[in-house]
């Protein structure tokens, strides 16, 4: 066994489903899954029921999180057509502003570019804007970043044409950063048959091998890895109208460590994209006395029955991986060890609210 110590990992893109869909996940189960995956800080998306688009909704979700979260966290607010004037006041307490610009799970979608512009004008510069924008929508939001000279973080980039456009825009100095998800790095459309067509539904969809290779070839353009942990139950996934999304918190690190073993990237590349860049881009605080311990040589098989996520399945079922989280220490206390989550619900801190009462 060879143990390697890394910083507590940061996932800037998770869906914890509470309020509204706690049969899929809640702040307790989702943050337990985070710790089991090596994450000590998660940023939660606002497409809950109700969506987090108002002061009342933000206060409700922060209250739930303060009682139930086992790891540290912050909560995004969602950009809507009606809430442009209200959000700036919430920015100090928010992870960032999320803009859904293409159809995906949940009701938050902004079609009219006048709304995009209004949010760009009002949302404070010191808090990130994150955009779900695919294909040509991505080109449109990159234009907006350039016109407003305003940083935008691009969620779950998945296609060759997208990563190459981002490279060009970065070369021209457009203030953008981006993330890529494990399922776009480690699965393609070819895997959909084995996983099941309905279960394979995810936004953006699984792509071609060529797209996947292009992501790997342009690793230097990828700022962050993010799971887009999007749990739905198997009965929902197997229904005639499967909701899009995969769980990912507990499988991303072993998948990446396996890729390190294969020489596809270095351990430092992983730490840069799961800790350093997320911390810089999202202006996240130090977590004192916080680290994770990994056995980089342990071989094991991913099995849904061992996972903490309430959704109880994974698209990586049966995959053999090398590298496993042994222990997670969060603010001086062992929060996870040898398969057991030890941090209690409520131990997690709201990182944007430290010092705000
Ligand atoms: C996400 C979800 O289920 O909340 N689904 C997904 O397929 N990625 C929504 C999203 O991130 O677009
Ligand atoms: Zn999305
Ligand atoms: Zn998402």
PDB file of C-alpha atoms in Angstrom, residues 38-238:
ATOM      1  CA  UNK A  38     -12.636  12.669  -1.235  1.00  0.00           C
ATOM      2  CA  UNK A  39     -14.503  16.000  -1.415  1.00  0.00           C
ATOM      3  CA  UNK A  40     -14.535  18.331   1.571  1.00  0.00           C
ATOM      4  CA  UNK A  41     -16.303  21.224  -0.164  1.00  0.00           C
ATOM      5  CA  UNK A  42     -19.175  21.142  -2.665  1.00  0.00           C
ATOM      6  CA  UNK A  43     -21.041  23.886  -4.522  1.00  0.00           C
ATOM      7  CA  UNK A  44     -24.743  22.996  -4.865  1.00  0.00           C
ATOM      8  CA  UNK A  45     -26.810  23.851  -7.949  1.00  0.00           C
ATOM      9  CA  UNK A  46     -30.123  25.734  -7.729  1.00  0.00           C
ATOM     10  CA  UNK A  47     -32.424  23.536  -9.890  1.00  0.00           C
ATOM     11  CA  UNK A  48     -34.258  22.158  -6.863  1.00  0.00           C
ATOM     12  CA  UNK A  49     -38.023  22.251  -6.173  1.00  0.00           C
ATOM     13  CA  UNK A  50     -38.593  25.094  -5.602  1.00  0.00           C
ATOM     14  CA  UNK A  51     -35.566  26.404  -7.497  1.00  0.00           C
ATOM     15  CA  UNK A  52     -33.211  28.699  -5.557  1.00  0.00           C
ATOM     16  CA  UNK A  53     -34.167  31.940  -7.261  1.00  0.00           C
ATOM     17  CA  UNK A  54     -35.211  34.141  -4.322  1.00  0.00           C
ATOM     18  CA  UNK A  55     -34.118  35.268  -0.882  1.00  0.00           C
ATOM     19  CA  UNK A  56     -36.734  33.032   0.770  1.00  0.00           C
ATOM     20  CA  UNK A  57     -35.605  29.950  -1.166  1.00  0.00           C
ATOM     21  CA  UNK A  58     -31.916  30.648  -0.447  1.00  0.00           C
ATOM     22  CA  UNK A  59     -32.631  31.022   3.253  1.00  0.00           C
ATOM     23  CA  UNK A  60     -34.647  27.811   3.296  1.00  0.00           C
ATOM     24  CA  UNK A  61     -31.937  25.763   1.613  1.00  0.00           C
ATOM     25  CA  UNK A  62     -29.153  27.245   3.782  1.00  0.00           C
ATOM     26  CA  UNK A  63     -31.183  26.357   6.849  1.00  0.00           C
ATOM     27  CA  UNK A  64     -31.596  22.740   5.671  1.00  0.00           C
ATOM     28  CA  UNK A  65     -27.914  22.529   4.792  1.00  0.00           C
ATOM     29  CA  UNK A  66     -26.808  23.888   8.149  1.00  0.00           C
ATOM     30  CA  UNK A  67     -28.640  21.021   9.858  1.00  0.00           C
ATOM     31  CA  UNK A  68     -27.749  18.230   7.447  1.00  0.00           C
ATOM     32  CA  UNK A  69     -24.486  18.826   5.571  1.00  0.00           C
ATOM     33  CA  UNK A  70     -21.544  16.645   6.607  1.00  0.00           C
ATOM     34  CA  UNK A  71     -18.951  18.501   4.499  1.00  0.00           C
ATOM     35  CA  UNK A  72     -18.500  22.204   3.761  1.00  0.00           C
ATOM     36  CA  UNK A  73     -20.634  23.784   1.082  1.00  0.00           C
ATOM     37  CA  UNK A  74     -22.037  26.809  -0.695  1.00  0.00           C
ATOM     38  CA  UNK A  75     -25.275  27.195  -2.636  1.00  0.00           C
ATOM     39  CA  UNK A  76     -25.753  28.753  -6.100  1.00  0.00           C
ATOM     40  CA  UNK A  77     -28.709  30.973  -6.951  1.00  0.00           C
ATOM     41  CA  UNK A  78     -30.473  30.557 -10.300  1.00  0.00           C
ATOM     42  CA  UNK A  79     -30.941  33.288 -12.916  1.00  0.00           C
ATOM     43  CA  UNK A  80     -34.567  33.700 -13.951  1.00  0.00           C
ATOM     44  CA  UNK A  81     -36.553  36.064 -16.134  1.00  0.00           C
ATOM     45  CA  UNK A  82     -38.203  37.693 -13.126  1.00  0.00           C
ATOM     46  CA  UNK A  83     -35.463  37.919 -10.497  1.00  0.00           C
ATOM     47  CA  UNK A  84     -32.802  40.110 -12.117  1.00  0.00           C
ATOM     48  CA  UNK A  85     -33.281  42.903  -9.601  1.00  0.00           C
ATOM     49  CA  UNK A  86     -33.215  40.656  -6.527  1.00  0.00           C
ATOM     50  CA  UNK A  87     -30.089  38.563  -6.903  1.00  0.00           C
ATOM     51  CA  UNK A  88     -27.242  41.034  -6.333  1.00  0.00           C
ATOM     52  CA  UNK A  89     -28.316  41.368  -2.696  1.00  0.00           C
ATOM     53  CA  UNK A  90     -27.966  37.584  -2.310  1.00  0.00           C
ATOM     54  CA  UNK A  91     -24.525  37.380  -3.938  1.00  0.00           C
ATOM     55  CA  UNK A  92     -22.454  37.594  -0.719  1.00  0.00           C
ATOM     56  CA  UNK A  93     -24.158  34.420   0.570  1.00  0.00           C
ATOM     57  CA  UNK A  94     -24.163  32.545  -2.766  1.00  0.00           C
ATOM     58  CA  UNK A  95     -21.576  30.247  -4.382  1.00  0.00           C
ATOM     59  CA  UNK A  96     -22.293  32.064  -7.640  1.00  0.00           C
ATOM     60  CA  UNK A  97     -25.006  32.717 -10.214  1.00  0.00           C
ATOM     61  CA  UNK A  98     -26.094  29.783 -12.371  1.00  0.00           C
ATOM     62  CA  UNK A  99     -27.545  30.485 -15.811  1.00  0.00           C
ATOM     63  CA  UNK A 100     -29.292  27.621 -17.619  1.00  0.00           C
ATOM     64  CA  UNK A 101     -29.222  28.550 -21.296  1.00  0.00           C
ATOM     65  CA  UNK A 102     -30.235  25.182 -22.793  1.00  0.00           C
ATOM     66  CA  UNK A 103     -32.952  22.702 -21.878  1.00  0.00           C
ATOM     67  CA  UNK A 104     -32.020  20.399 -19.014  1.00  0.00           C
ATOM     68  CA  UNK A 105     -33.515  18.960 -15.808  1.00  0.00           C
ATOM     69  CA  UNK A 106     -35.696  21.475 -13.958  1.00  0.00           C
ATOM     70  CA  UNK A 107     -37.576  24.659 -14.881  1.00  0.00           C
ATOM     71  CA  UNK A 108     -34.696  27.160 -15.050  1.00  0.00           C
ATOM     72  CA  UNK A 109     -34.030  28.119 -18.647  1.00  0.00           C
ATOM     73  CA  UNK A 110     -33.336  31.585 -20.006  1.00  0.00           C
ATOM     74  CA  UNK A 111     -33.956  31.949 -23.723  1.00  0.00           C
ATOM     75  CA  UNK A 112     -34.095  35.691 -24.256  1.00  0.00           C
ATOM     76  CA  UNK A 113     -30.604  37.189 -24.472  1.00  0.00           C
ATOM     77  CA  UNK A 114     -31.913  40.429 -22.953  1.00  0.00           C
ATOM     78  CA  UNK A 115     -32.186  38.505 -19.683  1.00  0.00           C
ATOM     79  CA  UNK A 116     -28.616  37.278 -20.011  1.00  0.00           C
ATOM     80  CA  UNK A 117     -27.477  40.885 -20.453  1.00  0.00           C
ATOM     81  CA  UNK A 118     -29.492  42.134 -17.476  1.00  0.00           C
ATOM     82  CA  UNK A 119     -27.971  39.493 -15.213  1.00  0.00           C
ATOM     83  CA  UNK A 120     -24.483  40.355 -16.493  1.00  0.00           C
ATOM     84  CA  UNK A 121     -25.096  43.995 -15.613  1.00  0.00           C
ATOM     85  CA  UNK A 122     -26.451  43.375 -12.130  1.00  0.00           C
ATOM     86  CA  UNK A 123     -24.529  40.416 -10.740  1.00  0.00           C
ATOM     87  CA  UNK A 124     -21.413  41.600  -8.827  1.00  0.00           C
ATOM     88  CA  UNK A 125     -17.992  41.132 -10.414  1.00  0.00           C
ATOM     89  CA  UNK A 126     -16.533  39.354  -7.388  1.00  0.00           C
ATOM     90  CA  UNK A 127     -18.902  36.381  -7.602  1.00  0.00           C
ATOM     91  CA  UNK A 128     -18.741  33.860 -10.442  1.00  0.00           C
ATOM     92  CA  UNK A 129     -21.334  33.327 -13.153  1.00  0.00           C
ATOM     93  CA  UNK A 130     -21.613  29.690 -14.272  1.00  0.00           C
ATOM     94  CA  UNK A 131     -23.356  28.853 -17.539  1.00  0.00           C
ATOM     95  CA  UNK A 132     -24.935  25.669 -18.851  1.00  0.00           C
ATOM     96  CA  UNK A 133     -24.442  26.378 -22.560  1.00  0.00           C
ATOM     97  CA  UNK A 134     -24.018  23.739 -25.252  1.00  0.00           C
ATOM     98  CA  UNK A 135     -22.775  24.086 -28.831  1.00  0.00           C
ATOM     99  CA  UNK A 136     -23.738  27.425 -30.372  1.00  0.00           C
ATOM    100  CA  UNK A 137     -25.245  28.617 -27.099  1.00  0.00           C
ATOM    101  CA  UNK A 138     -21.694  28.312 -25.756  1.00  0.00           C
ATOM    102  CA  UNK A 139     -20.492  30.607 -28.540  1.00  0.00           C
ATOM    103  CA  UNK A 140     -23.179  33.128 -27.584  1.00  0.00           C
ATOM    104  CA  UNK A 141     -22.240  33.208 -23.895  1.00  0.00           C
ATOM    105  CA  UNK A 142     -18.532  33.514 -24.762  1.00  0.00           C
ATOM    106  CA  UNK A 143     -19.468  36.585 -26.813  1.00  0.00           C
ATOM    107  CA  UNK A 144     -21.315  37.956 -23.780  1.00  0.00           C
ATOM    108  CA  UNK A 145     -18.217  37.444 -21.566  1.00  0.00           C
ATOM    109  CA  UNK A 146     -16.178  39.388 -24.124  1.00  0.00           C
ATOM    110  CA  UNK A 147     -18.725  42.205 -24.550  1.00  0.00           C
ATOM    111  CA  UNK A 148     -19.149  42.691 -20.786  1.00  0.00           C
ATOM    112  CA  UNK A 149     -15.475  41.969 -19.975  1.00  0.00           C
ATOM    113  CA  UNK A 150     -16.850  39.683 -17.333  1.00  0.00           C
ATOM    114  CA  UNK A 151     -15.618  36.259 -16.221  1.00  0.00           C
ATOM    115  CA  UNK A 152     -17.897  33.293 -16.977  1.00  0.00           C
ATOM    116  CA  UNK A 153     -17.283  29.681 -15.949  1.00  0.00           C
ATOM    117  CA  UNK A 154     -18.549  27.164 -18.525  1.00  0.00           C
ATOM    118  CA  UNK A 155     -20.128  24.042 -17.057  1.00  0.00           C
ATOM    119  CA  UNK A 156     -19.681  20.475 -18.351  1.00  0.00           C
ATOM    120  CA  UNK A 157     -17.886  21.106 -21.658  1.00  0.00           C
ATOM    121  CA  UNK A 158     -18.155  17.906 -23.667  1.00  0.00           C
ATOM    122  CA  UNK A 159     -17.581  18.322 -27.403  1.00  0.00           C
ATOM    123  CA  UNK A 160     -14.525  18.788 -29.606  1.00  0.00           C
ATOM    124  CA  UNK A 161     -15.986  21.919 -31.207  1.00  0.00           C
ATOM    125  CA  UNK A 162     -16.632  23.376 -27.727  1.00  0.00           C
ATOM    126  CA  UNK A 163     -13.189  22.817 -26.239  1.00  0.00           C
ATOM    127  CA  UNK A 164     -11.519  24.114 -29.409  1.00  0.00           C
ATOM    128  CA  UNK A 165     -13.700  27.251 -29.351  1.00  0.00           C
ATOM    129  CA  UNK A 166     -12.776  27.769 -25.689  1.00  0.00           C
ATOM    130  CA  UNK A 167      -9.076  27.415 -26.553  1.00  0.00           C
ATOM    131  CA  UNK A 168      -9.404  30.103 -29.248  1.00  0.00           C
ATOM    132  CA  UNK A 169     -11.355  32.437 -26.960  1.00  0.00           C
ATOM    133  CA  UNK A 170      -8.811  32.009 -24.134  1.00  0.00           C
ATOM    134  CA  UNK A 171      -5.969  32.736 -26.566  1.00  0.00           C
ATOM    135  CA  UNK A 172      -7.735  36.009 -27.405  1.00  0.00           C
ATOM    136  CA  UNK A 173      -7.992  36.874 -23.719  1.00  0.00           C
ATOM    137  CA  UNK A 174     -11.725  36.339 -23.253  1.00  0.00           C
ATOM    138  CA  UNK A 175     -12.258  35.927 -19.481  1.00  0.00           C
ATOM    139  CA  UNK A 176     -13.623  32.382 -19.395  1.00  0.00           C
ATOM    140  CA  UNK A 177     -12.830  29.192 -17.492  1.00  0.00           C
ATOM    141  CA  UNK A 178     -14.320  25.733 -17.917  1.00  0.00           C
ATOM    142  CA  UNK A 179     -14.944  22.342 -16.363  1.00  0.00           C
ATOM    143  CA  UNK A 180     -15.225  18.829 -17.802  1.00  0.00           C
ATOM    144  CA  UNK A 181     -17.125  15.915 -16.216  1.00  0.00           C
ATOM    145  CA  UNK A 182     -15.863  12.376 -15.644  1.00  0.00           C
ATOM    146  CA  UNK A 183     -18.608  10.815 -17.774  1.00  0.00           C
ATOM    147  CA  UNK A 184     -17.423  12.779 -20.809  1.00  0.00           C
ATOM    148  CA  UNK A 185     -13.807  11.779 -20.134  1.00  0.00           C
ATOM    149  CA  UNK A 186     -14.498   8.098 -19.447  1.00  0.00           C
ATOM    150  CA  UNK A 187     -17.700   7.208 -21.383  1.00  0.00           C
ATOM    151  CA  UNK A 188     -18.860   7.666 -24.983  1.00  0.00           C
ATOM    152  CA  UNK A 189     -22.050   6.952 -26.913  1.00  0.00           C
ATOM    153  CA  UNK A 190     -20.652   3.459 -27.470  1.00  0.00           C
ATOM    154  CA  UNK A 191     -21.088   2.744 -23.762  1.00  0.00           C
ATOM    155  CA  UNK A 192     -24.790   3.645 -23.843  1.00  0.00           C
ATOM    156  CA  UNK A 193     -25.799   0.182 -25.029  1.00  0.00           C
ATOM    157  CA  UNK A 194     -24.154  -1.539 -22.065  1.00  0.00           C
ATOM    158  CA  UNK A 195     -25.433   1.028 -19.554  1.00  0.00           C
ATOM    159  CA  UNK A 196     -28.907   1.098 -21.126  1.00  0.00           C
ATOM    160  CA  UNK A 197     -30.184   3.835 -23.440  1.00  0.00           C
ATOM    161  CA  UNK A 198     -32.520   5.357 -20.866  1.00  0.00           C
ATOM    162  CA  UNK A 199     -30.009   5.292 -18.040  1.00  0.00           C
ATOM    163  CA  UNK A 200     -27.466   6.923 -20.363  1.00  0.00           C
ATOM    164  CA  UNK A 201     -29.543  10.108 -20.651  1.00  0.00           C
ATOM    165  CA  UNK A 202     -27.413  13.036 -19.488  1.00  0.00           C
ATOM    166  CA  UNK A 203     -26.984  16.704 -20.440  1.00  0.00           C
ATOM    167  CA  UNK A 204     -24.815  17.299 -22.345  1.00  0.00           C
ATOM    168  CA  UNK A 205     -25.234  13.830 -23.882  1.00  0.00           C
ATOM    169  CA  UNK A 206     -22.508  11.215 -24.135  1.00  0.00           C
ATOM    170  CA  UNK A 207     -20.494  11.973 -27.256  1.00  0.00           C
ATOM    171  CA  UNK A 208     -18.280  10.296 -29.818  1.00  0.00           C
ATOM    172  CA  UNK A 209     -14.829   8.833 -29.209  1.00  0.00           C
ATOM    173  CA  UNK A 210     -13.454  11.718 -31.271  1.00  0.00           C
ATOM    174  CA  UNK A 211     -15.031  14.258 -28.904  1.00  0.00           C
ATOM    175  CA  UNK A 212     -13.649  12.367 -25.914  1.00  0.00           C
ATOM    176  CA  UNK A 213     -10.135  12.226 -27.394  1.00  0.00           C
ATOM    177  CA  UNK A 214     -10.271  15.934 -28.142  1.00  0.00           C
ATOM    178  CA  UNK A 215     -11.017  16.681 -24.462  1.00  0.00           C
ATOM    179  CA  UNK A 216      -7.959  14.652 -23.416  1.00  0.00           C
ATOM    180  CA  UNK A 217      -5.791  16.344 -26.056  1.00  0.00           C
ATOM    181  CA  UNK A 218      -6.811  19.771 -24.754  1.00  0.00           C
ATOM    182  CA  UNK A 219      -6.326  19.075 -21.068  1.00  0.00           C
ATOM    183  CA  UNK A 220      -4.378  22.337 -20.724  1.00  0.00           C
ATOM    184  CA  UNK A 221      -7.574  24.275 -21.567  1.00  0.00           C
ATOM    185  CA  UNK A 222      -9.599  22.458 -18.873  1.00  0.00           C
ATOM    186  CA  UNK A 223      -9.521  24.450 -15.623  1.00  0.00           C
ATOM    187  CA  UNK A 224     -11.574  22.121 -13.426  1.00  0.00           C
ATOM    188  CA  UNK A 225     -12.948  18.632 -13.258  1.00  0.00           C
ATOM    189  CA  UNK A 226     -16.461  18.671 -11.811  1.00  0.00           C
ATOM    190  CA  UNK A 227     -18.795  15.730 -11.291  1.00  0.00           C
ATOM    191  CA  UNK A 228     -22.153  17.301 -12.207  1.00  0.00           C
ATOM    192  CA  UNK A 229     -23.373  14.772  -9.623  1.00  0.00           C
ATOM    193  CA  UNK A 230     -27.003  14.524 -10.804  1.00  0.00           C
ATOM    194  CA  UNK A 231     -28.711  11.655  -8.981  1.00  0.00           C
ATOM    195  CA  UNK A 232     -32.032  10.205 -10.158  1.00  0.00           C
ATOM    196  CA  UNK A 233     -33.438   6.860  -8.986  1.00  0.00           C
ATOM    197  CA  UNK A 234     -33.285   3.764 -11.176  1.00  0.00           C
ATOM    198  CA  UNK A 235     -37.060   3.624 -11.531  1.00  0.00           C
ATOM    199  CA  UNK A 236     -36.967   7.206 -12.837  1.00  0.00           C
ATOM    200  CA  UNK A 237     -34.043   6.444 -15.163  1.00  0.00           C
ATOM    201  CA  UNK A 238     -35.734   3.298 -16.486  1.00  0.00           C
TER     202      UNK A 238
END
